[in-house]
Short mmCIF file of C-alpha atoms in Angstrom, two decimals:
data_model
loop_
_atom_site.label_atom_id
_atom_site.label_comp_id
_atom_site.label_asym_id
_atom_site.label_seq_id
_atom_site.Cartn_x
_atom_site.Cartn_y
_atom_site.Cartn_z
CA MET A 1 -78.54 -171.87 119.31
CA ALA A 2 -81.36 -173.79 121.00
CA ASP A 3 -81.77 -177.44 120.07
CA ILE A 4 -85.43 -177.65 119.01
CA ARG A 5 -87.06 -181.08 119.21
CA LEU A 6 -90.60 -181.67 117.95
CA TRP A 7 -92.97 -184.64 117.96
CA ASN A 8 -93.33 -185.89 114.39
CA THR A 9 -96.76 -187.44 113.88
CA LYS A 10 -95.54 -189.36 110.85
CA THR A 11 -92.62 -191.10 112.57
CA ARG A 12 -94.32 -191.14 116.01
CA ARG A 13 -91.25 -189.89 117.81
CA LYS A 14 -89.66 -186.67 118.93
CA GLU A 15 -87.11 -185.45 116.39
CA ARG A 16 -84.51 -182.72 116.28
CA LEU A 17 -85.38 -179.92 113.92
CA ASP A 18 -82.60 -179.81 111.34
CA PRO A 19 -83.79 -177.18 108.85
CA ILE A 20 -83.29 -177.88 105.18
CA ASP A 21 -81.94 -174.33 105.01
CA SER A 22 -81.20 -172.61 108.33
CA GLY A 23 -81.34 -169.32 106.44
CA ASN A 24 -84.99 -169.99 105.58
CA VAL A 25 -86.84 -172.26 108.02
CA ARG A 26 -90.21 -173.05 106.41
CA MET A 27 -93.56 -173.93 107.98
CA TYR A 28 -97.04 -174.45 106.51
CA VAL A 29 -100.23 -174.56 108.60
CA CYS A 30 -103.73 -175.19 107.29
CA GLY A 31 -105.86 -172.09 107.73
CA PRO A 32 -109.61 -171.45 107.89
CA THR A 33 -112.41 -171.87 105.40
CA VAL A 34 -113.78 -168.33 105.40
CA TYR A 35 -117.56 -168.41 105.67
CA ASP A 36 -118.10 -167.61 109.37
CA ARG A 37 -116.32 -166.40 112.49
CA ALA A 38 -113.60 -168.57 114.01
CA HIS A 39 -114.79 -170.54 117.04
CA MET A 40 -112.74 -171.24 120.15
CA GLY A 41 -111.58 -174.61 118.80
CA ASN A 42 -110.32 -172.95 115.61
CA ALA A 43 -108.12 -170.71 117.73
CA ARG A 44 -106.07 -173.52 119.23
CA PRO A 45 -103.87 -174.36 116.20
CA VAL A 46 -103.51 -170.65 115.49
CA ILE A 47 -102.04 -170.01 118.96
CA VAL A 48 -99.98 -173.22 118.95
CA PHE A 49 -98.23 -172.49 115.67
CA ASP A 50 -97.95 -168.78 116.33
CA THR A 51 -95.96 -169.73 119.44
CA LEU A 52 -93.76 -172.02 117.35
CA PHE A 53 -93.34 -169.21 114.80
CA ARG A 54 -92.18 -166.92 117.61
CA LEU A 55 -89.72 -169.55 118.85
CA LEU A 56 -88.30 -170.11 115.36
CA ARG A 57 -87.88 -166.36 114.88
CA HIS A 58 -86.11 -166.11 118.24
CA VAL A 59 -83.72 -168.97 117.43
CA TYR A 60 -83.04 -168.39 113.72
CA GLY A 61 -83.84 -164.70 113.34
CA ALA A 62 -87.06 -163.02 112.18
CA ASP A 63 -85.78 -162.71 108.60
CA HIS A 64 -84.94 -166.41 108.37
CA VAL A 65 -88.36 -167.96 108.96
CA THR A 66 -91.15 -168.31 106.39
CA TYR A 67 -94.58 -169.13 107.78
CA VAL A 68 -97.50 -169.82 105.43
CA ARG A 69 -101.11 -170.10 106.61
CA ASN A 70 -103.75 -170.22 103.90
CA PHE A 71 -107.32 -169.07 103.47
CA THR A 72 -109.75 -171.45 101.76
CA ASP A 73 -111.98 -168.99 99.91
CA VAL A 74 -113.64 -171.42 97.47
CA ASP A 75 -115.62 -174.23 99.09
CA ASP A 76 -119.10 -175.75 99.19
CA LYS A 77 -119.72 -174.26 102.66
CA ILE A 78 -119.03 -170.78 101.31
CA ILE A 79 -121.32 -171.41 98.35
CA ARG A 80 -124.12 -172.55 100.68
CA ARG A 81 -123.68 -169.48 102.89
CA ALA A 82 -123.96 -167.25 99.82
CA GLU A 83 -127.14 -169.03 98.71
CA GLU A 84 -128.67 -168.78 102.18
CA SER A 85 -127.80 -165.12 102.68
CA GLY A 86 -128.19 -163.85 99.13
CA ARG A 87 -124.81 -162.14 99.43
CA PRO A 88 -121.95 -162.38 96.90
CA ILE A 89 -119.26 -164.91 97.74
CA GLY A 90 -116.57 -162.24 97.57
CA ALA A 91 -118.35 -160.09 100.16
CA ILE A 92 -118.64 -163.06 102.52
CA THR A 93 -115.00 -164.11 102.22
CA GLU A 94 -113.64 -160.56 102.55
CA GLU A 95 -115.73 -159.90 105.65
CA THR A 96 -114.77 -163.23 107.21
CA ILE A 97 -111.05 -162.70 106.57
CA ARG A 98 -111.31 -159.27 108.20
CA TRP A 99 -113.06 -160.82 111.22
CA TYR A 100 -110.39 -163.50 111.40
CA HIS A 101 -107.55 -160.98 111.43
CA GLU A 102 -109.28 -158.91 114.12
CA ASP A 103 -110.03 -161.88 116.38
CA MET A 104 -106.65 -163.57 116.00
CA GLY A 105 -104.88 -160.24 116.44
CA ALA A 106 -106.68 -159.85 119.76
CA LEU A 107 -105.10 -163.16 120.82
CA GLY A 108 -101.61 -161.77 120.20
CA VAL A 109 -101.14 -163.73 116.96
CA LEU A 110 -98.48 -162.48 114.56
CA THR A 111 -99.30 -162.15 110.87
CA PRO A 112 -97.71 -165.07 108.97
CA THR A 113 -95.17 -164.36 106.26
CA HIS A 114 -97.73 -165.34 103.60
CA GLU A 115 -101.51 -165.75 103.78
CA PRO A 116 -102.38 -167.12 100.34
CA ARG A 117 -105.97 -167.38 99.18
CA ALA A 118 -106.92 -170.49 97.26
CA THR A 119 -108.55 -168.53 94.45
CA ALA A 120 -105.21 -166.86 93.67
CA PHE A 121 -103.57 -170.23 92.96
CA ILE A 122 -106.08 -171.95 90.68
CA GLY A 123 -103.56 -172.02 87.83
CA GLU A 124 -101.00 -173.79 90.02
CA MET A 125 -103.63 -176.33 91.10
CA ILE A 126 -104.64 -177.07 87.51
CA ALA A 127 -100.98 -177.54 86.56
CA MET A 128 -100.39 -179.97 89.44
CA ILE A 129 -103.53 -181.95 88.62
CA ALA A 130 -102.58 -182.14 84.92
CA GLY A 131 -99.18 -183.53 85.90
CA LEU A 132 -100.77 -186.17 88.13
CA VAL A 133 -103.08 -187.24 85.29
CA ALA A 134 -100.20 -187.36 82.81
CA ASP A 135 -98.11 -189.52 85.15
CA GLY A 136 -100.95 -191.96 85.83
CA PHE A 137 -101.65 -190.97 89.45
CA ALA A 138 -105.03 -189.45 88.69
CA TYR A 139 -107.88 -190.05 86.22
CA GLU A 140 -110.83 -188.20 84.74
CA ALA A 141 -114.37 -189.53 85.26
CA GLU A 142 -117.64 -187.77 84.46
CA GLY A 143 -116.11 -184.30 84.59
CA HIS A 144 -114.23 -185.06 87.82
CA VAL A 145 -110.54 -185.70 88.25
CA LEU A 146 -109.70 -188.12 91.05
CA PHE A 147 -106.47 -189.21 92.70
CA ALA A 148 -105.94 -192.99 92.56
CA VAL A 149 -104.84 -193.88 96.09
CA GLU A 150 -103.65 -197.34 95.03
CA LYS A 151 -100.90 -195.59 93.05
CA TYR A 152 -99.30 -194.32 96.25
CA ALA A 153 -98.02 -197.24 98.29
CA GLU A 154 -97.53 -195.22 101.51
CA TYR A 155 -101.11 -193.92 101.66
CA GLY A 156 -102.29 -194.08 105.28
CA ALA A 157 -98.80 -193.92 106.84
CA LEU A 158 -99.45 -190.56 108.54
CA SER A 159 -102.67 -191.62 110.26
CA GLY A 160 -101.59 -195.24 110.71
CA ARG A 161 -104.51 -196.64 108.70
CA SER A 162 -104.47 -199.17 105.91
CA VAL A 163 -106.51 -198.57 102.78
CA GLU A 164 -108.44 -201.79 103.48
CA ASP A 165 -109.38 -200.61 106.98
CA MET A 166 -110.38 -197.21 105.66
CA ILE A 167 -112.65 -198.77 103.05
CA ALA A 168 -114.20 -201.12 105.62
CA GLY A 169 -114.87 -198.23 107.97
CA ALA A 170 -116.30 -195.91 105.33
CA ARG A 171 -119.95 -195.00 105.91
CA VAL A 172 -120.43 -192.64 103.00
CA GLU A 173 -122.05 -193.49 99.71
CA VAL A 174 -119.32 -194.09 97.15
CA ALA A 175 -119.68 -192.18 93.89
CA PRO A 176 -120.12 -194.61 90.98
CA TYR A 177 -117.37 -192.96 88.95
CA LYS A 178 -114.69 -193.82 91.52
CA ARG A 179 -112.40 -196.75 90.73
CA ASN A 180 -111.61 -197.13 94.43
CA PRO A 181 -113.86 -195.97 97.30
CA MET A 182 -110.92 -194.07 98.81
CA ASP A 183 -110.04 -192.11 95.66
CA PHE A 184 -110.48 -188.40 96.32
CA VAL A 185 -111.48 -185.44 94.18
CA LEU A 186 -108.87 -183.11 92.73
CA TRP A 187 -111.24 -181.25 90.39
CA LYS A 188 -115.02 -181.19 90.08
CA PRO A 189 -117.40 -179.65 87.56
CA SER A 190 -119.22 -176.36 88.18
CA THR A 191 -122.46 -175.19 86.67
CA ASP A 192 -122.74 -171.65 85.31
CA ASP A 193 -124.28 -170.39 88.55
CA LEU A 194 -121.41 -171.69 90.69
CA PRO A 195 -117.80 -170.47 90.98
CA GLY A 196 -115.65 -172.07 88.31
CA TRP A 197 -112.57 -171.85 86.15
CA ASP A 198 -111.70 -173.21 82.72
CA SER A 199 -109.54 -176.33 82.75
CA PRO A 200 -108.56 -179.26 80.49
CA TRP A 201 -111.50 -181.15 82.06
CA GLY A 202 -114.07 -178.44 81.54
CA ARG A 203 -115.31 -175.60 83.72
CA GLY A 204 -114.96 -176.49 87.36
CA ARG A 205 -113.33 -175.83 90.72
CA PRO A 206 -110.67 -177.57 92.81
CA GLY A 207 -111.21 -180.14 95.53
CA TRP A 208 -110.23 -179.11 99.03
CA HIS A 209 -106.99 -181.05 99.40
CA ILE A 210 -105.16 -179.91 96.26
CA GLU A 211 -105.09 -176.27 97.30
CA CYS A 212 -102.64 -176.76 100.19
CA SER A 213 -100.30 -178.84 98.03
CA ALA A 214 -100.26 -176.22 95.28
CA MET A 215 -99.80 -173.25 97.63
CA SER A 216 -97.09 -174.86 99.74
CA LEU A 217 -95.21 -175.82 96.55
CA ALA A 218 -95.42 -172.27 95.20
CA LEU A 219 -94.38 -170.56 98.44
CA LEU A 220 -92.15 -173.10 100.20
CA GLY A 221 -90.90 -175.48 97.50
CA GLU A 222 -90.99 -179.24 97.03
CA SER A 223 -89.51 -179.82 100.50
CA PHE A 224 -90.05 -177.80 103.66
CA ASP A 225 -89.53 -178.27 107.38
CA ILE A 226 -92.85 -178.32 109.26
CA HIS A 227 -96.50 -178.86 108.40
CA GLY A 228 -99.05 -178.25 111.15
CA GLY A 229 -102.75 -178.34 111.92
CA GLY A 230 -105.38 -179.84 114.18
CA ASN A 231 -105.47 -183.62 114.52
CA ASP A 232 -108.91 -183.60 112.92
CA LEU A 233 -107.10 -182.80 109.64
CA MET A 234 -104.74 -185.77 109.84
CA PHE A 235 -107.18 -187.86 107.83
CA PRO A 236 -108.17 -187.35 105.14
CA HIS A 237 -106.80 -183.85 104.46
CA HIS A 238 -103.15 -184.25 105.41
CA GLU A 239 -103.02 -187.84 104.21
CA ASN A 240 -104.24 -186.69 100.81
CA GLU A 241 -101.84 -183.75 100.73
CA ILE A 242 -98.90 -186.10 101.19
CA ALA A 243 -100.09 -188.53 98.52
CA GLN A 244 -100.67 -185.96 95.79
CA SER A 245 -97.59 -183.88 96.61
CA ARG A 246 -95.18 -186.81 96.75
CA CYS A 247 -96.55 -188.20 93.49
CA ALA A 248 -96.48 -184.82 91.75
CA HIS A 249 -92.89 -184.19 92.88
CA PRO A 250 -91.28 -187.50 93.93
CA GLU A 251 -87.88 -185.82 94.10
CA GLY A 252 -89.10 -183.72 97.03
CA GLU A 253 -89.84 -184.69 100.64
CA PHE A 254 -92.89 -182.45 101.01
CA ALA A 255 -93.00 -181.85 104.80
CA ARG A 256 -90.32 -183.36 107.03
CA ILE A 257 -92.07 -182.91 110.37
CA TRP A 258 -95.84 -183.16 110.86
CA MET A 259 -97.34 -181.59 113.99
CA HIS A 260 -100.94 -181.93 115.17
CA ASN A 261 -102.67 -180.30 118.11
CA GLU A 262 -105.41 -181.97 120.13
CA MET A 263 -108.96 -180.65 120.32
CA LEU A 264 -110.67 -178.21 122.67
CA GLN A 265 -113.41 -178.85 125.20
CA VAL A 266 -115.56 -176.33 127.09
CA GLU A 267 -116.21 -176.98 130.79
CA GLY A 268 -115.28 -180.64 130.32
CA LYS A 269 -117.54 -181.29 127.34
CA LYS A 270 -117.12 -181.31 123.58
CA MET A 271 -118.05 -177.90 122.19
CA SER A 272 -121.49 -178.17 120.59
CA LYS A 273 -124.33 -175.81 119.72
CA SER A 274 -126.80 -178.37 121.07
CA LEU A 275 -125.09 -178.23 124.49
CA GLY A 276 -125.09 -174.45 124.51
CA ASN A 277 -121.31 -174.31 124.94
CA PHE A 278 -120.39 -173.28 121.40
CA PHE A 279 -118.54 -169.95 121.37
CA THR A 280 -116.70 -167.98 118.74
CA VAL A 281 -113.55 -166.11 119.71
CA HIS A 282 -115.51 -162.92 119.09
CA ASP A 283 -118.20 -164.06 121.55
CA VAL A 284 -115.66 -164.57 124.33
CA LEU A 285 -113.90 -161.27 123.63
CA GLU A 286 -117.28 -159.50 123.69
CA GLN A 287 -117.95 -161.09 127.09
CA GLY A 288 -115.01 -159.06 128.37
CA VAL A 289 -112.32 -161.76 128.44
CA PRO A 290 -109.05 -160.16 127.25
CA GLY A 291 -107.29 -161.84 124.33
CA GLU A 292 -104.13 -162.36 126.37
CA VAL A 293 -106.19 -164.27 128.93
CA ILE A 294 -107.51 -166.59 126.23
CA ARG A 295 -103.98 -167.13 124.98
CA PHE A 296 -102.66 -167.81 128.50
CA VAL A 297 -105.30 -170.49 129.11
CA TYR A 298 -104.44 -172.18 125.81
CA LEU A 299 -100.70 -172.10 126.51
CA SER A 300 -101.26 -173.65 129.94
CA THR A 301 -101.95 -177.05 128.32
CA HIS A 302 -99.48 -178.89 126.08
CA TYR A 303 -100.63 -178.81 122.48
CA ARG A 304 -100.76 -182.60 122.17
CA LYS A 305 -103.18 -182.92 125.08
CA PRO A 306 -106.92 -182.16 125.02
CA MET A 307 -107.56 -178.67 126.39
CA ASP A 308 -110.48 -177.67 128.57
CA TRP A 309 -111.64 -174.04 128.47
CA THR A 310 -113.34 -173.06 131.72
CA ALA A 311 -114.46 -169.79 133.25
CA GLU A 312 -112.37 -170.54 136.34
CA LYS A 313 -109.22 -171.00 134.27
CA ALA A 314 -109.88 -167.66 132.59
CA ARG A 315 -110.38 -165.98 135.97
CA GLN A 316 -107.12 -167.38 137.34
CA ALA A 317 -105.28 -166.50 134.14
CA GLU A 318 -106.43 -162.88 134.34
CA LYS A 319 -105.34 -162.65 137.98
CA THR A 320 -101.90 -164.06 137.13
CA LEU A 321 -101.40 -161.80 134.12
CA ARG A 322 -102.32 -158.70 136.13
CA LYS A 323 -99.60 -159.56 138.61
CA TRP A 324 -97.03 -160.38 135.94
CA TYR A 325 -97.78 -157.26 133.91
CA ALA A 326 -97.35 -155.06 136.98
CA GLN A 327 -93.93 -156.62 137.56
CA ALA A 328 -92.85 -156.73 133.90
CA ALA A 329 -93.71 -153.07 133.39
CA GLN A 330 -90.81 -152.25 135.72
CA GLY A 331 -88.36 -154.14 133.50
CA ALA A 332 -85.53 -152.59 131.52
CA ALA A 333 -86.02 -151.40 127.93
CA GLU A 334 -83.66 -154.10 126.69
CA GLY A 335 -83.37 -157.74 127.67
CA LYS A 336 -83.82 -161.31 126.55
CA PRO A 337 -86.22 -164.13 127.43
CA TYR A 338 -85.41 -166.62 130.17
CA VAL A 339 -83.40 -169.59 128.94
CA GLY A 340 -85.60 -171.95 130.95
CA VAL A 341 -88.63 -170.85 128.93
CA VAL A 342 -86.74 -171.08 125.63
CA ASN A 343 -85.67 -174.60 126.57
CA ALA A 344 -89.23 -175.57 127.51
CA LEU A 345 -90.55 -174.34 124.16
CA SER A 346 -87.70 -176.08 122.37
CA ASP A 347 -88.79 -179.37 123.95
CA ASP A 348 -91.77 -180.09 121.70
CA LEU A 349 -93.32 -176.69 122.41
CA ASN A 350 -93.92 -177.41 126.09
CA THR A 351 -95.90 -174.26 126.82
CA ALA A 352 -97.23 -175.64 130.11
CA LYS A 353 -93.68 -175.88 131.44
CA ALA A 354 -92.91 -172.43 130.01
CA ILE A 355 -95.79 -170.99 132.04
CA ALA A 356 -94.45 -172.75 135.16
CA GLU A 357 -91.04 -171.16 134.52
CA CYS A 358 -92.72 -167.75 134.30
CA HIS A 359 -94.23 -168.33 137.74
CA GLN A 360 -90.72 -168.89 139.07
CA LEU A 361 -89.50 -165.70 137.39
CA SER A 362 -92.33 -163.80 139.03
CA LEU A 363 -91.50 -165.20 142.47
CA ALA A 364 -87.85 -164.24 141.96
CA ASP A 365 -89.03 -160.77 140.89
CA ASP A 366 -86.74 -160.87 137.84
CA VAL A 367 -88.80 -158.18 136.14
CA SER A 368 -86.67 -157.54 133.05
CA THR A 369 -86.38 -161.20 132.15
CA LEU A 370 -90.09 -161.69 132.84
CA ARG A 371 -90.95 -158.84 130.49
CA TYR A 372 -89.11 -160.27 127.50
CA THR A 373 -90.16 -163.81 128.29
CA LEU A 374 -93.82 -162.78 128.18
CA GLN A 375 -93.20 -161.10 124.84
CA LEU A 376 -91.73 -164.33 123.45
CA LEU A 377 -94.92 -166.11 124.52
CA GLY A 378 -97.07 -163.45 122.87
CA LEU A 379 -98.49 -162.35 126.21
CA MET A 380 -97.27 -158.77 126.40
CA GLU A 381 -96.60 -155.90 124.05
CA ASP A 382 -94.39 -152.98 124.97
CA GLU A 383 -97.03 -151.42 127.21
CA VAL A 384 -99.32 -152.87 129.87
CA PRO A 385 -102.84 -153.11 128.38
CA GLU A 386 -105.53 -150.97 129.98
CA TRP A 387 -107.47 -153.96 131.35
CA ALA A 388 -104.42 -155.11 133.32
CA LYS A 389 -103.61 -151.81 134.96
CA SER A 390 -104.31 -151.60 138.67
CA PRO A 391 -106.86 -149.01 139.85
CA ASP A 392 -105.31 -145.67 140.76
CA VAL A 393 -105.65 -146.07 144.54
CA ASP A 394 -103.36 -144.70 147.26
CA LEU A 395 -102.77 -147.50 149.77
CA SER A 396 -99.62 -146.01 151.30
CA GLU A 397 -101.25 -145.56 154.73
CA HIS A 398 -102.32 -149.19 154.73
CA GLU A 399 -98.83 -150.27 153.65
CA ALA A 400 -97.34 -148.31 156.56
CA ARG A 401 -99.87 -149.86 158.93
CA LEU A 402 -99.07 -153.39 157.83
CA ALA A 403 -95.32 -152.70 157.93
CA ALA A 404 -95.63 -151.42 161.51
CA ALA A 405 -97.68 -154.45 162.53
CA ARG A 406 -95.08 -156.75 160.99
CA ALA A 407 -92.23 -154.95 162.79
CA ALA A 408 -94.08 -155.27 166.10
CA ALA A 409 -94.76 -158.94 165.44
CA MET A 410 -91.09 -159.59 164.83
CA GLU A 411 -90.42 -158.19 168.31
CA ASN A 412 -93.19 -159.87 170.32
CA LYS A 413 -93.60 -163.00 168.15
CA ASP A 414 -97.34 -162.41 167.95
CA PHE A 415 -98.45 -162.29 164.28
CA SER A 416 -102.19 -162.24 164.93
CA GLU A 417 -102.57 -158.58 163.91
CA VAL A 418 -100.50 -159.13 160.77
CA ASP A 419 -102.67 -162.10 159.85
CA ARG A 420 -105.86 -160.10 160.50
CA LEU A 421 -104.74 -157.23 158.29
CA LYS A 422 -103.62 -159.53 155.48
CA ALA A 423 -106.96 -161.36 155.54
CA ALA A 424 -108.83 -158.04 155.40
CA TYR A 425 -106.78 -156.79 152.47
CA LEU A 426 -107.20 -160.01 150.53
CA ALA A 427 -110.96 -160.02 151.17
CA ALA A 428 -111.12 -156.48 149.75
CA GLY A 429 -109.34 -157.54 146.56
CA VAL A 430 -105.89 -156.29 147.47
CA GLU A 431 -102.81 -158.40 146.75
CA VAL A 432 -100.33 -158.40 149.64
CA ARG A 433 -96.63 -158.52 148.76
CA MET A 434 -94.21 -158.81 151.67
CA SER A 435 -90.46 -159.16 151.26
CA LYS A 436 -87.25 -158.09 152.95
CA GLY A 437 -87.53 -154.84 151.01
CA GLY A 438 -90.85 -153.92 152.58
CA VAL A 439 -94.60 -154.17 152.11
CA GLU A 440 -96.56 -153.52 148.91
CA LEU A 441 -100.34 -153.58 148.49
CA VAL A 442 -101.64 -153.93 144.94
CA PRO A 443 -105.37 -153.44 144.27
CA GLY A 444 -106.77 -156.07 141.93
CA ASP A 445 -109.58 -155.93 139.41
CA ASP A 446 -112.06 -156.90 142.16
CA PHE A 447 -110.83 -154.20 144.58
CA ASP A 448 -113.61 -152.99 146.87
CA ALA A 449 -112.73 -149.79 148.75
CA ALA A 450 -115.87 -149.93 150.92
CA LYS A 451 -115.12 -153.46 152.03
CA LEU A 452 -111.55 -152.43 152.85
CA GLU A 453 -112.57 -149.54 155.07
CA ALA A 454 -115.25 -151.61 156.80
CA SER A 455 -112.91 -154.45 157.69
CA ILE A 456 -109.84 -152.55 158.92
#
């Protein structure tokens, strides 16, 4: 069994994953707020933790891993979108969840074990809040219920901030009903025209942070193995999750290992609508970029490093995947992924190294191992996708011509004709493969038959 080691944000060191129960390895990842399509930055944690999910399933068995990724389907952003559009909230959230599944599915993302919706766990949230109030960790004020951060001595440990520093750096207007500027909302009142549920504190709706604590408790228990998300969630969302969960259930550990991915840039700049470089996943797919290509580009950078999406990276990724798919398609029906890739993933999910190992597999022409290694990375299903299939072109005469030129060159030591032919084939979009076994010409996506005939 592979020895998986992961960087724990909370302890700031790489730690061995020792599951609480190896028969049920448990992971929670914060999912989307469903009011609009997922943008390219949203896709990064999805791909990162899908890859970890695949690794855990490979190591412990598919039936021994529980992965929870939630949908936030009650939120002020959703309410505003409903007001702006005049559409019912339910119609917006259902449509957005469908979009999300379609777009993430195109990126080769597996469906998590559970995808809970916040609105289905309101009762669990109310119960957790009531317990926090009863135990003195939370208080009611003007129809709100707030968590008292001073009651949790370790508040700020995850992000490395002190409460004093957080207060000093706060630039938001502090609500007058808060005892401490850093206290956060667990429950807030709702008017009759807004979504709301009956509670001991009146009709209202939950704050954002409590939902993840309630859903992870219901589906994973008081202690589980891994909690993940983007590093933009470290504070305040994850910090608040820890505080309320540990106070609600002090006998539990909540999450043992915390993992955070870095952010995404586009062509070297922060993604922004004002810069014109803001893209949804759907936008990029509609531009003709295959989902596997998007995934490949993301995997090429370690999750704890900033990632730059560029058109050139996508072009190179597509070229590489075409080559790999052509090789992997020749692999046997049964096999297993390369141990070098499994080891790379087991070392803090080093996907960049895993991709490098795949390059070596391709050079070695180990087609069966390459096939199952790509499947582990979520880069290939059982069949080669249509976009990656080479054009149906007969280049056998050209292969014979190049083979004859190479044989002659081996005799007279003059490789000028071989070099000329290779240059012509490459210019026409044909990949040249030469080995002891012979010569193979593979037309690429940019194959130009007219250019080939004109240059030979």
